[in-house]
PDB file of C-alpha atoms in Angstrom:
ATOM      1  CA  MET I 130      77.766-205.244  69.595  1.00  0.00           C
ATOM      2  CA  ASP I 131      80.769-206.427  67.939  1.00  0.00           C
ATOM      3  CA  PHE I 132      84.157-205.981  69.506  1.00  0.00           C
ATOM      4  CA  GLN I 133      86.204-208.380  67.155  1.00  0.00           C
ATOM      5  CA  GLN I 134      88.078-205.875  65.419  1.00  0.00           C
ATOM      6  CA  THR I 135      88.180-201.839  65.139  1.00  0.00           C
ATOM      7  CA  ILE I 136      86.569-199.374  62.518  1.00  0.00           C
ATOM      8  CA  PRO I 137      88.356-198.360  59.672  1.00  0.00           C
ATOM      9  CA  ARG I 138      90.824-196.024  61.226  1.00  0.00           C
ATOM     10  CA  ASN I 139      90.124-192.859  58.831  1.00  0.00           C
ATOM     11  CA  LEU I 140      86.655-192.865  60.296  1.00  0.00           C
ATOM     12  CA  VAL I 141      88.334-191.520  63.370  1.00  0.00           C
ATOM     13  CA  HIS I 142      90.978-189.375  61.786  1.00  0.00           C
ATOM     14  CA  ARG I 143      93.600-191.569  62.964  1.00  0.00           C
ATOM     15  CA  ALA I 144      96.706-193.199  60.941  1.00  0.00           C
ATOM     16  CA  ALA I 145      97.611-195.913  63.351  1.00  0.00           C
ATOM     17  CA  VAL I 146      95.270-198.868  63.567  1.00  0.00           C
ATOM     18  CA  SER I 147      96.389-199.642  67.107  1.00  0.00           C
ATOM     19  CA  GLU I 148      95.241-195.860  68.130  1.00  0.00           C
ATOM     20  CA  VAL I 149      91.416-196.905  67.274  1.00  0.00           C
ATOM     21  CA  PHE I 150      89.149-197.751  70.387  1.00  0.00           C
ATOM     22  CA  VAL I 151      86.120-198.129  68.748  1.00  0.00           C
ATOM     23  CA  THR I 152      84.702-201.261  67.217  1.00  0.00           C
ATOM     24  CA  ASP I 153      81.131-201.235  65.783  1.00  0.00           C
ATOM     25  CA  LEU I 154      78.305-198.489  65.290  1.00  0.00           C
ATOM     26  CA  ASN I 155      74.433-199.319  65.316  1.00  0.00           C
ATOM     27  CA  ILE I 156      72.012-196.790  64.152  1.00  0.00           C
ATOM     28  CA  LEU I 157      68.874-197.148  66.482  1.00  0.00           C
ATOM     29  CA  GLY I 158      66.820-194.593  65.240  1.00  0.00           C
ATOM     30  CA  GLU I 159      66.680-190.959  64.304  1.00  0.00           C
ATOM     31  CA  GLY I 160      69.535-189.016  66.039  1.00  0.00           C
ATOM     32  CA  CYS I 161      70.279-192.444  68.240  1.00  0.00           C
ATOM     33  CA  PHE I 162      73.082-194.541  68.117  1.00  0.00           C
ATOM     34  CA  GLU I 163      75.068-197.253  69.914  1.00  0.00           C
ATOM     35  CA  ILE I 164      78.787-197.536  69.503  1.00  0.00           C
ATOM     36  CA  GLY I 165      81.257-200.159  70.620  1.00  0.00           C
ATOM     37  CA  ALA I 166      84.528-199.920  71.801  1.00  0.00           C
ATOM     38  CA  GLN I 167      87.569-201.508  73.403  1.00  0.00           C
ATOM     39  CA  TRP I 168      90.166-200.383  76.145  1.00  0.00           C
ATOM     40  CA  PRO I 169      93.238-201.811  75.900  1.00  0.00           C
ATOM     41  CA  ARG I 170      95.019-203.665  78.765  1.00  0.00           C
ATOM     42  CA  ARG I 171      97.672-200.990  78.354  1.00  0.00           C
ATOM     43  CA  HIS I 172      98.372-198.147  76.034  1.00  0.00           C
ATOM     44  CA  SER I 173     101.429-196.509  75.812  1.00  0.00           C
ATOM     45  CA  PHE I 174     100.057-193.138  76.622  1.00  0.00           C
ATOM     46  CA  PHE I 175      96.728-193.169  78.149  1.00  0.00           C
ATOM     47  CA  GLY I 176      98.127-195.831  80.682  1.00  0.00           C
ATOM     48  CA  PRO I 177      96.983-197.178  82.684  1.00  0.00           C
ATOM     49  CA  LEU I 178      98.506-194.672  85.101  1.00  0.00           C
ATOM     50  CA  THR I 179      97.919-196.637  88.347  1.00  0.00           C
ATOM     51  CA  PRO I 180      97.686-200.174  88.366  1.00  0.00           C
ATOM     52  CA  ALA I 181      94.205-200.138  89.466  1.00  0.00           C
ATOM     53  CA  SER I 182      92.596-197.818  86.914  1.00  0.00           C
ATOM     54  CA  HIS I 183      92.541-196.838  83.239  1.00  0.00           C
ATOM     55  CA  ASP I 184      93.157-193.316  82.094  1.00  0.00           C
ATOM     56  CA  PRO I 185      89.774-191.174  82.112  1.00  0.00           C
ATOM     57  CA  LEU I 186      91.283-189.416  79.043  1.00  0.00           C
ATOM     58  CA  LEU I 187      90.922-193.295  77.706  1.00  0.00           C
ATOM     59  CA  TYR I 188      87.367-192.304  77.981  1.00  0.00           C
ATOM     60  CA  ALA I 189      87.310-188.953  76.389  1.00  0.00           C
ATOM     61  CA  GLU I 190      89.317-189.973  73.563  1.00  0.00           C
ATOM     62  CA  THR I 191      86.967-193.149  73.085  1.00  0.00           C
ATOM     63  CA  VAL I 192      84.030-190.520  72.961  1.00  0.00           C
ATOM     64  CA  ARG I 193      85.766-188.595  70.497  1.00  0.00           C
ATOM     65  CA  GLN I 194      86.529-191.362  68.278  1.00  0.00           C
ATOM     66  CA  ALA I 195      82.869-192.520  68.552  1.00  0.00           C
ATOM     67  CA  GLY I 196      81.618-188.395  67.680  1.00  0.00           C
ATOM     68  CA  LEU I 197      83.535-188.700  64.704  1.00  0.00           C
ATOM     69  CA  LEU I 198      82.223-192.142  63.572  1.00  0.00           C
ATOM     70  CA  ILE I 199      78.475-190.982  64.132  1.00  0.00           C
ATOM     71  CA  ALA I 200      79.189-187.611  62.079  1.00  0.00           C
ATOM     72  CA  HIS I 201      80.462-189.755  58.844  1.00  0.00           C
ATOM     73  CA  ARG I 202      78.449-193.235  59.322  1.00  0.00           C
ATOM     74  CA  GLY I 203      75.344-191.264  60.537  1.00  0.00           C
ATOM     75  CA  TYR I 204      75.209-187.926  58.888  1.00  0.00           C
ATOM     76  CA  GLY I 205      77.478-188.242  55.771  1.00  0.00           C
ATOM     77  CA  VAL I 206      79.652-185.547  56.375  1.00  0.00           C
ATOM     78  CA  PRO I 207      82.281-186.279  53.951  1.00  0.00           C
ATOM     79  CA  MET I 208      86.147-187.571  54.936  1.00  0.00           C
ATOM     80  CA  GLY I 209      87.777-184.125  53.448  1.00  0.00           C
ATOM     81  CA  HIS I 210      85.983-181.881  56.161  1.00  0.00           C
ATOM     82  CA  SER I 211      87.372-180.881  59.296  1.00  0.00           C
ATOM     83  CA  PHE I 212      85.967-180.699  62.750  1.00  0.00           C
ATOM     84  CA  LEU I 213      86.274-177.950  65.107  1.00  0.00           C
ATOM     85  CA  SER I 214      85.694-178.733  68.849  1.00  0.00           C
ATOM     86  CA  ASP I 215      83.703-176.287  70.898  1.00  0.00           C
ATOM     87  CA  TRP I 216      83.074-177.732  73.965  1.00  0.00           C
ATOM     88  CA  LYS I 217      83.603-181.250  75.678  1.00  0.00           C
ATOM     89  CA  ALA I 218      82.538-182.552  79.117  1.00  0.00           C
ATOM     90  CA  TYR I 219      82.791-186.098  80.590  1.00  0.00           C
ATOM     91  CA  GLU I 220      82.292-187.571  84.089  1.00  0.00           C
ATOM     92  CA  VAL I 221      83.168-191.285  84.698  1.00  0.00           C
ATOM     93  CA  SER I 222      83.710-193.092  87.757  1.00  0.00           C
ATOM     94  CA  GLN I 223      86.135-194.984  89.520  1.00  0.00           C
ATOM     95  CA  GLU I 224      84.451-198.446  89.571  1.00  0.00           C
ATOM     96  CA  GLY I 225      83.603-197.995  85.472  1.00  0.00           C
ATOM     97  CA  LEU I 226      87.684-197.453  84.948  1.00  0.00           C
ATOM     98  CA  ALA I 227      88.848-200.163  87.185  1.00  0.00           C
ATOM     99  CA  THR I 228      91.289-202.486  85.588  1.00  0.00           C
ATOM    100  CA  VAL I 229      90.981-206.470  85.154  1.00  0.00           C
ATOM    101  CA  GLY I 230      94.209-207.802  83.899  1.00  0.00           C
ATOM    102  CA  ARG I 231      92.810-207.781  80.496  1.00  0.00           C
ATOM    103  CA  PRO I 232      90.703-205.679  77.491  1.00  0.00           C
ATOM    104  CA  VAL I 233      87.442-204.063  78.555  1.00  0.00           C
ATOM    105  CA  ASP I 234      84.732-203.917  76.219  1.00  0.00           C
ATOM    106  CA  VAL I 235      81.922-200.752  76.705  1.00  0.00           C
ATOM    107  CA  VAL I 236      79.000-199.344  74.997  1.00  0.00           C
ATOM    108  CA  LEU I 237      78.460-195.776  74.290  1.00  0.00           C
ATOM    109  CA  ARG I 238      74.762-194.581  73.619  1.00  0.00           C
ATOM    110  CA  ALA I 239      74.751-191.693  71.962  1.00  0.00           C
ATOM    111  CA  THR I 240      71.906-188.979  71.150  1.00  0.00           C
ATOM    112  CA  ALA I 241      72.595-186.190  68.713  1.00  0.00           C
ATOM    113  CA  ARG I 242      70.994-182.799  69.666  1.00  0.00           C
ATOM    114  CA  ASP I 243      70.804-178.983  68.010  1.00  0.00           C
ATOM    115  CA  VAL I 244      72.063-180.475  64.627  1.00  0.00           C
ATOM    116  CA  ARG I 245      72.725-177.305  62.585  1.00  0.00           C
ATOM    117  CA  LEU I 246      72.832-177.179  58.431  1.00  0.00           C
ATOM    118  CA  ARG I 247      74.612-175.259  56.013  1.00  0.00           C
ATOM    119  CA  GLY I 248      72.343-176.189  53.042  1.00  0.00           C
ATOM    120  CA  LYS I 249      71.785-179.692  52.994  1.00  0.00           C
ATOM    121  CA  ASN I 250      75.116-180.449  54.636  1.00  0.00           C
ATOM    122  CA  VAL I 251      75.673-181.187  58.429  1.00  0.00           C
ATOM    123  CA  ALA I 252      77.908-178.511  60.083  1.00  0.00           C
ATOM    124  CA  GLY I 253      77.572-178.818  63.543  1.00  0.00           C
ATOM    125  CA  MET I 254      75.832-180.615  66.512  1.00  0.00           C
ATOM    126  CA  ARG I 255      76.052-181.700  70.055  1.00  0.00           C
ATOM    127  CA  PHE I 256      76.685-185.368  70.882  1.00  0.00           C
ATOM    128  CA  ASP I 257      75.463-186.443  74.641  1.00  0.00           C
ATOM    129  CA  PHE I 258      76.689-190.193  75.594  1.00  0.00           C
ATOM    130  CA  ASP I 259      76.308-192.529  78.458  1.00  0.00           C
ATOM    131  CA  CYS I 260      78.803-195.504  78.873  1.00  0.00           C
ATOM    132  CA  PHE I 261      77.937-198.710  79.864  1.00  0.00           C
ATOM    133  CA  ARG I 262      80.602-201.355  80.983  1.00  0.00           C
ATOM    134  CA  ASP I 263      78.957-204.838  81.402  1.00  0.00           C
ATOM    135  CA  GLY I 264      75.555-203.327  81.427  1.00  0.00           C
ATOM    136  CA  ARG I 265      76.504-200.879  84.324  1.00  0.00           C
ATOM    137  CA  HIS I 266      76.020-197.187  83.713  1.00  0.00           C
ATOM    138  CA  ILE I 267      79.867-195.713  84.374  1.00  0.00           C
ATOM    139  CA  GLY I 268      79.679-192.081  82.871  1.00  0.00           C
ATOM    140  CA  THR I 269      78.430-189.584  80.706  1.00  0.00           C
ATOM    141  CA  ALA I 270      79.995-187.292  78.021  1.00  0.00           C
ATOM    142  CA  SER I 271      78.960-184.291  75.487  1.00  0.00           C
ATOM    143  CA  ASP I 272      80.663-183.164  72.542  1.00  0.00           C
ATOM    144  CA  ARG I 273      79.761-179.871  70.510  1.00  0.00           C
ATOM    145  CA  TRP I 274      81.626-179.391  67.224  1.00  0.00           C
ATOM    146  CA  ARG I 275      81.443-177.637  63.774  1.00  0.00           C
ATOM    147  CA  CYS I 276      82.879-179.002  60.478  1.00  0.00           C
ATOM    148  CA  VAL I 277      83.928-176.979  57.715  1.00  0.00           C
ATOM    149  CA  SER I 278      84.843-178.450  53.798  1.00  0.00           C
ATOM    150  CA  SER I 279      88.442-178.664  53.090  1.00  0.00           C
ATOM    151  CA  ALA I 280      87.893-175.173  50.903  1.00  0.00           C
ATOM    152  CA  VAL I 281      86.475-173.187  53.853  1.00  0.00           C
ATOM    153  CA  TYR I 282      88.766-174.820  56.026  1.00  0.00           C
ATOM    154  CA  ARG I 283      91.797-173.757  54.005  1.00  0.00           C
ATOM    155  CA  ARG I 284      90.362-170.077  53.926  1.00  0.00           C
ATOM    156  CA  VAL I 285      89.697-170.085  57.594  1.00  0.00           C
ATOM    157  CA  ARG I 286      93.275-171.096  58.419  1.00  0.00           C
ATOM    158  CA  GLY I 287      94.907-168.728  56.097  1.00  0.00           C
ATOM    159  CA  GLU I 288      98.687-168.581  57.002  1.00  0.00           C
ATOM    160  CA  HIS I 289      98.243-171.184  59.426  1.00  0.00           C
ATOM    161  CA  PHE I 290      97.355-173.612  56.773  1.00  0.00           C
ATOM    162  CA  ALA I 291      99.925-176.623  56.465  1.00  0.00           C
ATOM    163  CA  ALA I 292     101.528-175.280  59.677  1.00  0.00           C
ATOM    164  CA  THR I 293     103.654-178.047  61.026  1.00  0.00           C
ATOM    165  CA  PRO I 294     104.539-178.789  64.708  1.00  0.00           C
ATOM    166  CA  PHE I 295     108.131-178.511  63.934  1.00  0.00           C
ATOM    167  CA  GLN I 296     107.950-175.072  63.719  1.00  0.00           C
ATOM    168  CA  ALA I 297     107.244-174.442  67.776  1.00  0.00           C
ATOM    169  CA  SER I 298     110.112-173.945  70.264  1.00  0.00           C
ATOM    170  CA  MET I 299     109.836-176.058  73.255  1.00  0.00           C
ATOM    171  CA  PRO I 300     110.483-175.116  76.651  1.00  0.00           C
ATOM    172  CA  SER I 301     111.745-177.615  79.220  1.00  0.00           C
ATOM    173  CA  PRO I 302     109.490-180.055  80.624  1.00  0.00           C
ATOM    174  CA  VAL I 303     108.798-180.477  84.153  1.00  0.00           C
ATOM    175  CA  GLU I 304     109.976-183.404  86.096  1.00  0.00           C
ATOM    176  CA  PRO I 305     108.140-186.197  84.273  1.00  0.00           C
ATOM    177  CA  ALA I 306     107.276-187.932  87.853  1.00  0.00           C
ATOM    178  CA  LEU I 307     105.615-184.709  89.106  1.00  0.00           C
ATOM    179  CA  VAL I 308     102.782-185.318  86.708  1.00  0.00           C
ATOM    180  CA  GLY I 309     102.520-189.120  86.520  1.00  0.00           C
ATOM    181  CA  ARG I 310     104.972-189.994  83.411  1.00  0.00           C
ATOM    182  CA  ASP I 311     108.104-191.959  82.921  1.00  0.00           C
ATOM    183  CA  SER I 312     109.198-190.154  79.816  1.00  0.00           C
ATOM    184  CA  ALA I 313     109.920-186.674  78.915  1.00  0.00           C
ATOM    185  CA  GLU I 314     108.107-187.029  75.519  1.00  0.00           C
ATOM    186  CA  ASP I 315     104.753-187.578  77.153  1.00  0.00           C
ATOM    187  CA  VAL I 316     105.345-184.225  79.339  1.00  0.00           C
ATOM    188  CA  LEU I 317     102.969-181.336  77.774  1.00  0.00           C
ATOM    189  CA  VAL I 318     103.696-178.961  80.497  1.00  0.00           C
ATOM    190  CA  GLY I 319     107.264-176.690  81.308  1.00  0.00           C
ATOM    191  CA  GLU I 320     108.335-174.321  83.646  1.00  0.00           C
ATOM    192  CA  THR I 321     108.531-170.340  82.962  1.00  0.00           C
ATOM    193  CA  SER I 322     110.341-167.779  84.595  1.00  0.00           C
ATOM    194  CA  VAL I 323     107.135-166.710  85.762  1.00  0.00           C
ATOM    195  CA  PRO I 324     106.055-168.110  89.226  1.00  0.00           C
ATOM    196  CA  GLY I 325     103.004-170.014  88.855  1.00  0.00           C
ATOM    197  CA  VAL I 326     102.523-169.916  84.685  1.00  0.00           C
ATOM    198  CA  LEU I 327     103.392-173.193  82.718  1.00  0.00           C
ATOM    199  CA  ALA I 328     104.364-173.030  79.085  1.00  0.00           C
ATOM    200  CA  LEU I 329     102.808-175.898  76.732  1.00  0.00           C
ATOM    201  CA  ARG I 330     105.391-177.975  74.997  1.00  0.00           C
ATOM    202  CA  PHE I 331     105.197-180.876  73.228  1.00  0.00           C
ATOM    203  CA  ASP I 332     107.070-183.864  71.148  1.00  0.00           C
ATOM    204  CA  PRO I 333     106.313-183.446  67.738  1.00  0.00           C
ATOM    205  CA  ASP I 334     107.270-187.070  66.594  1.00  0.00           C
ATOM    206  CA  HIS I 335     104.919-188.254  69.236  1.00  0.00           C
ATOM    207  CA  ALA I 336     103.399-191.331  68.010  1.00  0.00           C
ATOM    208  CA  VAL I 337      99.788-190.923  69.785  1.00  0.00           C
ATOM    209  CA  LEU I 338      99.435-187.001  70.300  1.00  0.00           C
ATOM    210  CA  PHE I 339     100.670-186.532  66.617  1.00  0.00           C
ATOM    211  CA  ASP I 340      99.394-189.533  64.815  1.00  0.00           C
ATOM    212  CA  HIS I 341      98.502-187.821  61.713  1.00  0.00           C
ATOM    213  CA  VAL I 342      99.285-184.457  59.873  1.00  0.00           C
ATOM    214  CA  VAL I 343      97.500-181.216  61.887  1.00  0.00           C
ATOM    215  CA  ASP I 344      98.107-177.801  61.576  1.00  0.00           C
ATOM    216  CA  HIS I 345      97.151-176.728  65.242  1.00  0.00           C
ATOM    217  CA  ILE I 346      97.638-177.960  68.668  1.00  0.00           C
ATOM    218  CA  PRO I 347      94.425-180.736  68.735  1.00  0.00           C
ATOM    219  CA  ALA I 348      92.034-180.395  71.527  1.00  0.00           C
ATOM    220  CA  MET I 349      93.315-183.841  73.295  1.00  0.00           C
ATOM    221  CA  VAL I 350      96.674-182.382  73.389  1.00  0.00           C
ATOM    222  CA  LEU I 351      95.173-179.411  75.208  1.00  0.00           C
ATOM    223  CA  ALA I 352      93.328-181.580  77.591  1.00  0.00           C
ATOM    224  CA  GLU I 353      96.150-183.849  78.551  1.00  0.00           C
ATOM    225  CA  ALA I 354      98.235-180.265  79.261  1.00  0.00           C
ATOM    226  CA  ALA I 355      95.142-179.484  81.397  1.00  0.00           C
ATOM    227  CA  ARG I 356      95.245-182.727  83.162  1.00  0.00           C
ATOM    228  CA  GLN I 357      99.441-181.924  83.788  1.00  0.00           C
ATOM    229  CA  ALA I 358      99.117-178.680  85.093  1.00  0.00           C
ATOM    230  CA  ALA I 359      96.231-180.219  87.712  1.00  0.00           C
ATOM    231  CA  LEU I 360      98.215-182.560  88.688  1.00  0.00           C
ATOM    232  CA  LEU I 361     101.230-180.215  89.712  1.00  0.00           C
ATOM    233  CA  LYS I 362      98.510-177.929  91.514  1.00  0.00           C
ATOM    234  CA  VAL I 363      96.966-180.545  93.682  1.00  0.00           C
ATOM    235  CA  GLY I 364     100.272-182.140  94.040  1.00  0.00           C
ATOM    236  CA  ASP I 365      99.220-185.651  93.373  1.00  0.00           C
ATOM    237  CA  PRO I 366     100.909-187.316  90.183  1.00  0.00           C
ATOM    238  CA  ALA I 367      98.463-190.250  90.429  1.00  0.00           C
ATOM    239  CA  ALA I 368      95.259-188.335  90.976  1.00  0.00           C
ATOM    240  CA  LEU I 369      92.468-188.908  87.991  1.00  0.00           C
ATOM    241  CA  PRO I 370      90.518-186.333  86.378  1.00  0.00           C
ATOM    242  CA  VAL I 371      87.194-188.181  87.066  1.00  0.00           C
ATOM    243  CA  ARG I 372      85.306-185.333  85.541  1.00  0.00           C
ATOM    244  CA  ALA I 373      86.426-182.335  83.286  1.00  0.00           C
ATOM    245  CA  GLU I 374      84.748-179.775  81.038  1.00  0.00           C
ATOM    246  CA  PHE I 375      86.658-177.858  78.183  1.00  0.00           C
ATOM    247  CA  ASP I 376      86.241-174.788  76.231  1.00  0.00           C
ATOM    248  CA  TYR I 377      87.920-174.096  72.742  1.00  0.00           C
ATOM    249  CA  GLU I 378      87.703-170.989  71.825  1.00  0.00           C
ATOM    250  CA  SER I 379      90.235-170.145  69.301  1.00  0.00           C
ATOM    251  CA  TYR I 380      92.904-172.683  67.554  1.00  0.00           C
ATOM    252  CA  VAL I 381      96.481-172.953  69.386  1.00  0.00           C
ATOM    253  CA  GLU I 382      98.885-171.974  66.782  1.00  0.00           C
ATOM    254  CA  PHE I 383     102.531-173.821  66.526  1.00  0.00           C
ATOM    255  CA  ASP I 384     104.555-170.169  65.846  1.00  0.00           C
ATOM    256  CA  ALA I 385     103.768-168.507  69.239  1.00  0.00           C
ATOM    257  CA  ASP I 386     104.223-169.446  72.869  1.00  0.00           C
ATOM    258  CA  CYS I 387     100.893-170.736  74.854  1.00  0.00           C
ATOM    259  CA  LEU I 388     100.955-169.778  78.652  1.00  0.00           C
ATOM    260  CA  ILE I 389      99.190-172.041  80.984  1.00  0.00           C
ATOM    261  CA  THR I 390      97.948-170.771  84.582  1.00  0.00           C
ATOM    262  CA  ALA I 391      96.049-173.298  87.214  1.00  0.00           C
ATOM    263  CA  GLU I 392      93.737-172.080  90.017  1.00  0.00           C
ATOM    264  CA  GLU I 393      92.225-174.402  92.475  1.00  0.00           C
ATOM    265  CA  LEU I 394      88.479-173.619  93.154  1.00  0.00           C
ATOM    266  CA  GLU I 395      86.496-174.710  95.969  1.00  0.00           C
ATOM    267  CA  ALA I 396      86.336-178.485  96.606  1.00  0.00           C
ATOM    268  CA  ALA I 397      83.147-180.462  94.662  1.00  0.00           C
ATOM    269  CA  ALA I 398      80.726-181.768  97.013  1.00  0.00           C
ATOM    270  CA  ASP I 399      82.158-185.652  96.774  1.00  0.00           C
ATOM    271  CA  GLY I 400      85.800-184.042  97.957  1.00  0.00           C
ATOM    272  CA  ALA I 401      87.350-184.255  94.410  1.00  0.00           C
ATOM    273  CA  ARG I 402      89.657-180.957  94.135  1.00  0.00           C
ATOM    274  CA  VAL I 403      88.471-178.726  91.186  1.00  0.00           C
ATOM    275  CA  VAL I 404      91.197-176.911  89.271  1.00  0.00           C
ATOM    276  CA  ARG I 405      90.807-174.626  86.583  1.00  0.00           C
ATOM    277  CA  VAL I 406      93.299-174.418  83.731  1.00  0.00           C
ATOM    278  CA  VAL I 407      93.697-171.441  81.035  1.00  0.00           C
ATOM    279  CA  PHE I 408      95.250-171.358  78.226  1.00  0.00           C
ATOM    280  CA  GLU I 409      96.771-168.090  76.813  1.00  0.00           C
ATOM    281  CA  GLN I 410      98.184-167.423  73.414  1.00  0.00           C
ATOM    282  CA  ASN I 411      99.066-163.893  71.942  1.00  0.00           C
ATOM    283  CA  GLY I 412      97.434-162.070  75.113  1.00  0.00           C
ATOM    284  CA  THR I 413      93.914-164.052  74.774  1.00  0.00           C
ATOM    285  CA  THR I 414      92.420-166.912  76.208  1.00  0.00           C
ATOM    286  CA  ALA I 415      92.312-170.110  73.657  1.00  0.00           C
ATOM    287  CA  ALA I 416      90.709-172.426  76.250  1.00  0.00           C
ATOM    288  CA  VAL I 417      89.756-173.118  79.696  1.00  0.00           C
ATOM    289  CA  GLY I 418      89.271-176.677  80.969  1.00  0.00           C
ATOM    290  CA  THR I 419      87.903-177.112  84.624  1.00  0.00           C
ATOM    291  CA  LEU I 420      88.886-180.530  86.254  1.00  0.00           C
ATOM    292  CA  ALA I 421      87.841-182.754  89.240  1.00  0.00           C
ATOM    293  CA  MET I 422      90.855-184.682  90.577  1.00  0.00           C
ATOM    294  CA  ARG I 423      90.086-187.467  92.688  1.00  0.00           C
ATOM    295  CA  LEU I 424      93.096-188.175  94.873  1.00  0.00           C
ATOM    296  CA  SER I 425      94.970-191.457  94.971  1.00  0.00           C
TER     297      SER I 425
END
């Protein structure tokens, strides 16, 4: 694999070259792919959040980018199509996340499953990933998604098409240190008047979370908000979400409050504390995340 430079940023739906982690793609056969990626020594948002470990959500973002690259280069999905996340899951070992004082090269091996067509065009599929670092297996991931043309997307979005994050009202952030952050602009949860209920918040000018134009809350923003809600629940701002699963049931819009609740479930067999995070908007569940948190 080639790790010398990143692939074109438009192939992973990024505006800034600095936010591209994927470096190469090899098509191995029908539905089988190998993707190179590099994790930076440091990143302005994806950590490392502790000196010894890269951020597990950096891994999740790498998988997201790999899936888009395969869709465009491997299956010819046009650049103008919009992608809709239905479900994501990942697991990564703490050893695989270890920092070494330099950028880390990783290799993803992906298998495409359940390819859906609309006429002759790809309409969605599932990707399953295995991740390797220095030849060692360090993680798995899966991603199920759909895609639609720009014309269909415009019809689907209706009055929300071309909405902007600047329409949102922002609650005050919780103390950044409680969710492992130094700056309020990185905090995605705010307190409400109801005990145990948080509100989604964000900085519309955030250079990473809103790297490019969007008309709804991106799936990775919800994943980070879920992580922060889970950190508050377990009371350890340095805990790592080494496993997670996210179900996306509807768009989360900018023009209505999104409320967040977190419930701790039975601990996992390996001792990780498991937290289920629910996002509710306009009285209905919009997304659910379940995160296994390894305490520091």
